[in-house]
């Protein structure tokens, strides 16, 4: 069940990331598509999900990648594992560069909880 929720989050973020009418400072939209509808939309958009994941070992999330790509044939999960503090710096750089606009990554899984209140105050969270 947990893995299904994670996969749904990946696909939803991928589908929403290509919608140019959405921005970080807009109200959150409720997703009402099924997982299969999101999957088909993601395939139509190129089938690639980019994820930054906090961790210590580059291969730490290989199991997640295999599970995702098995469950969603034709999709590619590009997952970069690095320490959360380094991903946080990359988020800050991209937010500064884009003026708070969309990031170059579809989903980020971090352990750096101290960054979330600041990003929320900046209007950078969905």
PDB file of C-alpha atoms in Angstrom:
ATOM      1  CA  UNK A   1       0.000   0.000   0.000  1.00  0.00           C
ATOM      2  CA  UNK A   2       2.793   2.428   0.896  1.00  0.00           C
ATOM      3  CA  UNK A   3       4.591   1.762  -2.392  1.00  0.00           C
ATOM      4  CA  UNK A   4       1.346   2.372  -4.319  1.00  0.00           C
ATOM      5  CA  UNK A   5       0.993   5.754  -2.613  1.00  0.00           C
ATOM      6  CA  UNK A   6       4.573   6.644  -3.470  1.00  0.00           C
ATOM      7  CA  UNK A   7       4.069   5.627  -7.083  1.00  0.00           C
ATOM      8  CA  UNK A   8       0.877   7.653  -7.296  1.00  0.00           C
ATOM      9  CA  UNK A   9       2.716  10.669  -5.898  1.00  0.00           C
ATOM     10  CA  UNK A  10       5.459  10.245  -8.504  1.00  0.00           C
ATOM     11  CA  UNK A  11       3.001  10.030 -11.368  1.00  0.00           C
ATOM     12  CA  UNK A  12       0.871  12.902 -10.136  1.00  0.00           C
ATOM     13  CA  UNK A  13       3.891  15.170  -9.800  1.00  0.00           C
ATOM     14  CA  UNK A  14       5.062  14.185 -13.288  1.00  0.00           C
ATOM     15  CA  UNK A  15       1.694  14.912 -14.827  1.00  0.00           C
ATOM     16  CA  UNK A  16       1.358  18.242 -13.041  1.00  0.00           C
ATOM     17  CA  UNK A  17       4.916  19.369 -13.762  1.00  0.00           C
ATOM     18  CA  UNK A  18       4.191  19.741 -17.483  1.00  0.00           C
ATOM     19  CA  UNK A  19       1.041  21.813 -16.977  1.00  0.00           C
ATOM     20  CA  UNK A  20       2.328  25.332 -17.633  1.00  0.00           C
ATOM     21  CA  UNK A  21      -0.813  26.890 -16.170  1.00  0.00           C
ATOM     22  CA  UNK A  22       0.184  25.623 -12.719  1.00  0.00           C
ATOM     23  CA  UNK A  23       2.649  27.524 -10.580  1.00  0.00           C
ATOM     24  CA  UNK A  24       4.007  27.168  -7.089  1.00  0.00           C
ATOM     25  CA  UNK A  25       1.980  30.116  -5.787  1.00  0.00           C
ATOM     26  CA  UNK A  26      -1.390  28.900  -7.060  1.00  0.00           C
ATOM     27  CA  UNK A  27      -3.972  27.045  -4.983  1.00  0.00           C
ATOM     28  CA  UNK A  28      -3.613  23.283  -4.834  1.00  0.00           C
ATOM     29  CA  UNK A  29      -5.753  21.393  -7.340  1.00  0.00           C
ATOM     30  CA  UNK A  30      -7.459  18.166  -6.355  1.00  0.00           C
ATOM     31  CA  UNK A  31      -6.373  15.230  -8.511  1.00  0.00           C
ATOM     32  CA  UNK A  32      -9.374  13.193  -9.602  1.00  0.00           C
ATOM     33  CA  UNK A  33      -7.819  10.998 -12.296  1.00  0.00           C
ATOM     34  CA  UNK A  34      -7.279   7.301 -11.695  1.00  0.00           C
ATOM     35  CA  UNK A  35      -3.762   5.903 -11.399  1.00  0.00           C
ATOM     36  CA  UNK A  36      -4.160   4.413 -14.884  1.00  0.00           C
ATOM     37  CA  UNK A  37      -5.186   7.792 -16.336  1.00  0.00           C
ATOM     38  CA  UNK A  38      -2.178   9.441 -14.714  1.00  0.00           C
ATOM     39  CA  UNK A  39       0.052   6.649 -16.019  1.00  0.00           C
ATOM     40  CA  UNK A  40      -1.207   7.116 -19.586  1.00  0.00           C
ATOM     41  CA  UNK A  41      -0.765  10.893 -19.350  1.00  0.00           C
ATOM     42  CA  UNK A  42       2.784  10.435 -18.064  1.00  0.00           C
ATOM     43  CA  UNK A  43       3.592   8.083 -20.954  1.00  0.00           C
ATOM     44  CA  UNK A  44       2.219  10.652 -23.408  1.00  0.00           C
ATOM     45  CA  UNK A  45       4.492  13.295 -21.868  1.00  0.00           C
ATOM     46  CA  UNK A  46       7.612  11.214 -22.391  1.00  0.00           C
ATOM     47  CA  UNK A  47       7.436   8.651 -19.608  1.00  0.00           C
ATOM     48  CA  UNK A  48      10.263  10.014 -17.464  1.00  0.00           C
ATOM     49  CA  UNK A  49       9.978  10.897 -13.773  1.00  0.00           C
ATOM     50  CA  UNK A  50      12.898  12.666 -12.104  1.00  0.00           C
ATOM     51  CA  UNK A  51      13.282  12.198  -8.355  1.00  0.00           C
ATOM     52  CA  UNK A  52      15.812  13.459  -5.835  1.00  0.00           C
ATOM     53  CA  UNK A  53      15.942  11.232  -2.769  1.00  0.00           C
ATOM     54  CA  UNK A  54      17.811  11.855   0.457  1.00  0.00           C
ATOM     55  CA  UNK A  55      20.266   9.149   1.431  1.00  0.00           C
ATOM     56  CA  UNK A  56      23.884   8.095   1.666  1.00  0.00           C
ATOM     57  CA  UNK A  57      24.405   5.463  -1.031  1.00  0.00           C
ATOM     58  CA  UNK A  58      23.920   6.048  -4.755  1.00  0.00           C
ATOM     59  CA  UNK A  59      22.273   2.624  -5.137  1.00  0.00           C
ATOM     60  CA  UNK A  60      20.098   2.994  -2.018  1.00  0.00           C
ATOM     61  CA  UNK A  61      16.844   3.420  -3.987  1.00  0.00           C
ATOM     62  CA  UNK A  62      17.493   0.908  -6.770  1.00  0.00           C
ATOM     63  CA  UNK A  63      14.658  -1.232  -5.383  1.00  0.00           C
ATOM     64  CA  UNK A  64      12.233   1.682  -5.678  1.00  0.00           C
ATOM     65  CA  UNK A  65      13.342   2.271  -9.275  1.00  0.00           C
ATOM     66  CA  UNK A  66      12.842  -1.413 -10.157  1.00  0.00           C
ATOM     67  CA  UNK A  67       9.423  -1.541  -8.479  1.00  0.00           C
ATOM     68  CA  UNK A  68       8.265   1.654 -10.192  1.00  0.00           C
ATOM     69  CA  UNK A  69       9.446   0.605 -13.652  1.00  0.00           C
ATOM     70  CA  UNK A  70       7.955  -2.885 -13.203  1.00  0.00           C
ATOM     71  CA  UNK A  71       4.576  -1.490 -12.163  1.00  0.00           C
ATOM     72  CA  UNK A  72       4.601   1.135 -14.942  1.00  0.00           C
ATOM     73  CA  UNK A  73       6.116  -0.380 -18.115  1.00  0.00           C
ATOM     74  CA  UNK A  74       7.493   2.226 -20.493  1.00  0.00           C
ATOM     75  CA  UNK A  75       8.206   4.658 -17.665  1.00  0.00           C
ATOM     76  CA  UNK A  76      11.697   5.578 -16.499  1.00  0.00           C
ATOM     77  CA  UNK A  77      12.405   6.695 -12.947  1.00  0.00           C
ATOM     78  CA  UNK A  78      15.563   8.797 -12.883  1.00  0.00           C
ATOM     79  CA  UNK A  79      16.418   8.808  -9.198  1.00  0.00           C
ATOM     80  CA  UNK A  80      19.343  10.706  -7.723  1.00  0.00           C
ATOM     81  CA  UNK A  81      20.304   9.759  -4.174  1.00  0.00           C
ATOM     82  CA  UNK A  82      22.369  12.259  -2.226  1.00  0.00           C
ATOM     83  CA  UNK A  83      22.316  13.715   1.242  1.00  0.00           C
ATOM     84  CA  UNK A  84      19.242  15.833   1.861  1.00  0.00           C
ATOM     85  CA  UNK A  85      21.339  18.880   2.722  1.00  0.00           C
ATOM     86  CA  UNK A  86      22.812  18.858  -0.801  1.00  0.00           C
ATOM     87  CA  UNK A  87      19.436  18.437  -2.478  1.00  0.00           C
ATOM     88  CA  UNK A  88      18.115  21.323  -0.334  1.00  0.00           C
ATOM     89  CA  UNK A  89      20.859  23.603  -1.649  1.00  0.00           C
ATOM     90  CA  UNK A  90      19.978  22.606  -5.218  1.00  0.00           C
ATOM     91  CA  UNK A  91      16.311  23.424  -4.563  1.00  0.00           C
ATOM     92  CA  UNK A  92      17.294  26.839  -3.201  1.00  0.00           C
ATOM     93  CA  UNK A  93      19.492  27.528  -6.242  1.00  0.00           C
ATOM     94  CA  UNK A  94      16.740  26.601  -8.660  1.00  0.00           C
ATOM     95  CA  UNK A  95      14.146  28.661  -6.786  1.00  0.00           C
ATOM     96  CA  UNK A  96      16.477  31.670  -6.847  1.00  0.00           C
ATOM     97  CA  UNK A  97      17.206  31.174 -10.543  1.00  0.00           C
ATOM     98  CA  UNK A  98      13.573  30.744 -11.557  1.00  0.00           C
ATOM     99  CA  UNK A  99      12.057  33.344  -9.251  1.00  0.00           C
ATOM    100  CA  UNK A 100      10.090  30.651  -7.427  1.00  0.00           C
ATOM    101  CA  UNK A 101       8.946  28.847 -10.560  1.00  0.00           C
ATOM    102  CA  UNK A 102       8.952  25.136 -11.301  1.00  0.00           C
ATOM    103  CA  UNK A 103      12.032  23.084 -10.512  1.00  0.00           C
ATOM    104  CA  UNK A 104      13.950  20.781 -12.862  1.00  0.00           C
ATOM    105  CA  UNK A 105      12.840  17.798 -10.771  1.00  0.00           C
ATOM    106  CA  UNK A 106       9.409  16.178 -10.489  1.00  0.00           C
ATOM    107  CA  UNK A 107       9.523  15.011  -6.884  1.00  0.00           C
ATOM    108  CA  UNK A 108      11.890  15.359  -3.946  1.00  0.00           C
ATOM    109  CA  UNK A 109      12.058  13.110  -0.879  1.00  0.00           C
ATOM    110  CA  UNK A 110      14.173  14.688   1.853  1.00  0.00           C
ATOM    111  CA  UNK A 111      14.920  14.332   5.536  1.00  0.00           C
ATOM    112  CA  UNK A 112      15.850  18.016   5.867  1.00  0.00           C
ATOM    113  CA  UNK A 113      12.637  19.033   7.637  1.00  0.00           C
ATOM    114  CA  UNK A 114      13.985  22.448   8.597  1.00  0.00           C
ATOM    115  CA  UNK A 115      13.764  23.579   4.950  1.00  0.00           C
ATOM    116  CA  UNK A 116      10.040  22.965   4.474  1.00  0.00           C
ATOM    117  CA  UNK A 117       8.696  25.875   6.593  1.00  0.00           C
ATOM    118  CA  UNK A 118      10.988  28.283   4.719  1.00  0.00           C
ATOM    119  CA  UNK A 119       9.963  26.922   1.321  1.00  0.00           C
ATOM    120  CA  UNK A 120       6.317  27.118   2.393  1.00  0.00           C
ATOM    121  CA  UNK A 121       6.746  30.769   3.427  1.00  0.00           C
ATOM    122  CA  UNK A 122       8.279  31.432  -0.002  1.00  0.00           C
ATOM    123  CA  UNK A 123       5.238  29.879  -1.680  1.00  0.00           C
ATOM    124  CA  UNK A 124       7.400  27.162  -3.249  1.00  0.00           C
ATOM    125  CA  UNK A 125       5.402  24.118  -2.101  1.00  0.00           C
ATOM    126  CA  UNK A 126       2.329  22.761  -3.860  1.00  0.00           C
TER     127      UNK A 126
END
